[in-house]
CSV table of C-alpha atoms in Angstrom, one decimal:
chain,number,residue,atom,x,y,z
A,226,MET,CA,0.0,0.0,0.0
A,227,GLU,CA,1.5,3.3,-1.1
A,228,THR,CA,1.3,6.1,1.4
A,229,GLN,CA,1.5,9.8,0.6
A,230,LEU,CA,3.9,12.1,2.2
A,231,THR,CA,2.6,14.9,4.4
A,232,GLU,CA,3.4,18.5,3.5
A,233,GLN,CA,6.1,18.6,6.2
A,234,GLU,CA,7.6,15.4,4.9
A,235,ASN,CA,7.5,16.8,1.4
A,236,ASN,CA,9.3,19.9,2.6
A,237,ARG,CA,12.0,17.8,4.3
A,238,ALA,CA,12.4,15.6,1.3
A,239,LEU,CA,12.8,18.7,-0.9
A,240,GLU,CA,15.5,20.1,1.5
A,241,MET,CA,17.3,16.8,1.4
A,242,LEU,CA,17.2,16.5,-2.3
A,243,THR,CA,18.5,20.0,-2.7
A,244,HIS,CA,21.4,19.4,-0.3
A,245,ILE,CA,22.2,16.0,-1.9
A,246,GLU,CA,22.3,17.5,-5.4
A,247,ALA,CA,24.7,20.3,-4.2
A,248,ASN,CA,27.0,17.7,-2.5
A,249,PRO,CA,26.5,14.1,-3.4
A,250,ASP,CA,29.3,13.1,-1.0
A,251,ILE,CA,27.4,14.6,2.0
A,252,THR,CA,27.2,12.4,5.1
A,253,GLN,CA,24.1,11.7,7.0
A,254,VAL,CA,25.6,13.5,10.0
A,255,THR,CA,26.4,16.6,8.0
A,256,LEU,CA,23.0,16.5,6.4
A,257,ALA,CA,21.4,16.2,9.8
A,258,ASP,CA,23.4,19.2,11.1
A,259,GLU,CA,22.6,21.4,8.1
A,260,LEU,CA,18.8,20.6,8.4
A,261,GLY,CA,18.7,20.7,12.2
A,262,VAL,CA,17.3,17.2,12.7
A,263,ALA,CA,18.5,13.9,14.2
A,264,VAL,CA,20.6,11.5,12.1
A,265,GLY,CA,17.9,8.9,12.6
A,266,THR,CA,15.4,11.2,10.9
A,267,ILE,CA,17.8,11.7,7.9
A,268,ASN,CA,18.3,7.9,7.7
A,269,TRP,CA,14.5,7.4,7.7
A,270,TYR,CA,14.0,9.9,4.9
A,271,LEU,CA,16.9,8.5,2.9
A,272,LYS,CA,15.6,5.0,3.1
A,273,ARG,CA,12.2,6.2,1.9
A,274,LEU,CA,13.7,8.2,-1.0
A,275,ILE,CA,15.9,5.3,-2.0
A,276,SER,CA,13.0,2.7,-1.8
A,277,LYS,CA,10.8,5.0,-4.0
A,278,GLY,CA,13.7,5.3,-6.6
A,279,TYR,CA,14.3,9.0,-6.0
A,280,VAL,CA,17.9,8.6,-4.8
A,281,LYS,CA,20.5,5.9,-5.5
A,282,VAL,CA,23.5,5.0,-3.3
A,283,LYS,CA,26.9,4.3,-4.6
A,284,ARG,CA,29.9,3.2,-2.5
A,285,ALA,CA,32.5,5.9,-3.1
A,286,GLN,CA,35.1,4.4,-0.8
A,287,ARG,CA,35.2,1.6,1.7
A,288,LYS,CA,33.2,3.5,4.3
A,289,LYS,CA,31.9,6.4,2.3
A,290,LEU,CA,28.7,6.6,0.3
A,291,ARG,CA,27.6,8.9,-2.5
A,292,TYR,CA,24.0,9.8,-2.9
A,293,ILE,CA,22.8,10.3,-6.5
A,294,ILE,CA,19.4,11.9,-7.4
A,295,THR,CA,17.7,9.9,-10.1
A,296,PRO,CA,15.7,11.4,-12.9
A,297,GLU,CA,12.6,10.5,-10.8
A,298,GLY,CA,14.0,12.4,-7.9
A,299,ILE,CA,14.7,15.5,-10.1
A,300,ALA,CA,11.1,15.3,-11.3
A,301,LEU,CA,9.8,15.0,-7.7
A,302,ARG,CA,11.9,18.0,-6.6
A,303,ALA,CA,10.5,20.0,-9.5
A,304,ASN,CA,6.9,19.1,-8.5
A,305,LEU,CA,7.4,20.0,-4.8
């Protein structure tokens, strides 16, 4: 069952997509600091964005991830 995001969740997703696009190598800790939320919140949103196909994850180094916005993510951001 597909659930819709609330307006607040849409706003947070938009903020995250904007930050990820500006810096694909951003860490969850840095993203949380910049957005003023807990790392767990960032993790929850990222998992949701990844599962919906809006963001892909690539391993940049052994312990470093790179987040890539997909064309669907770009379209979502344009619609928000």
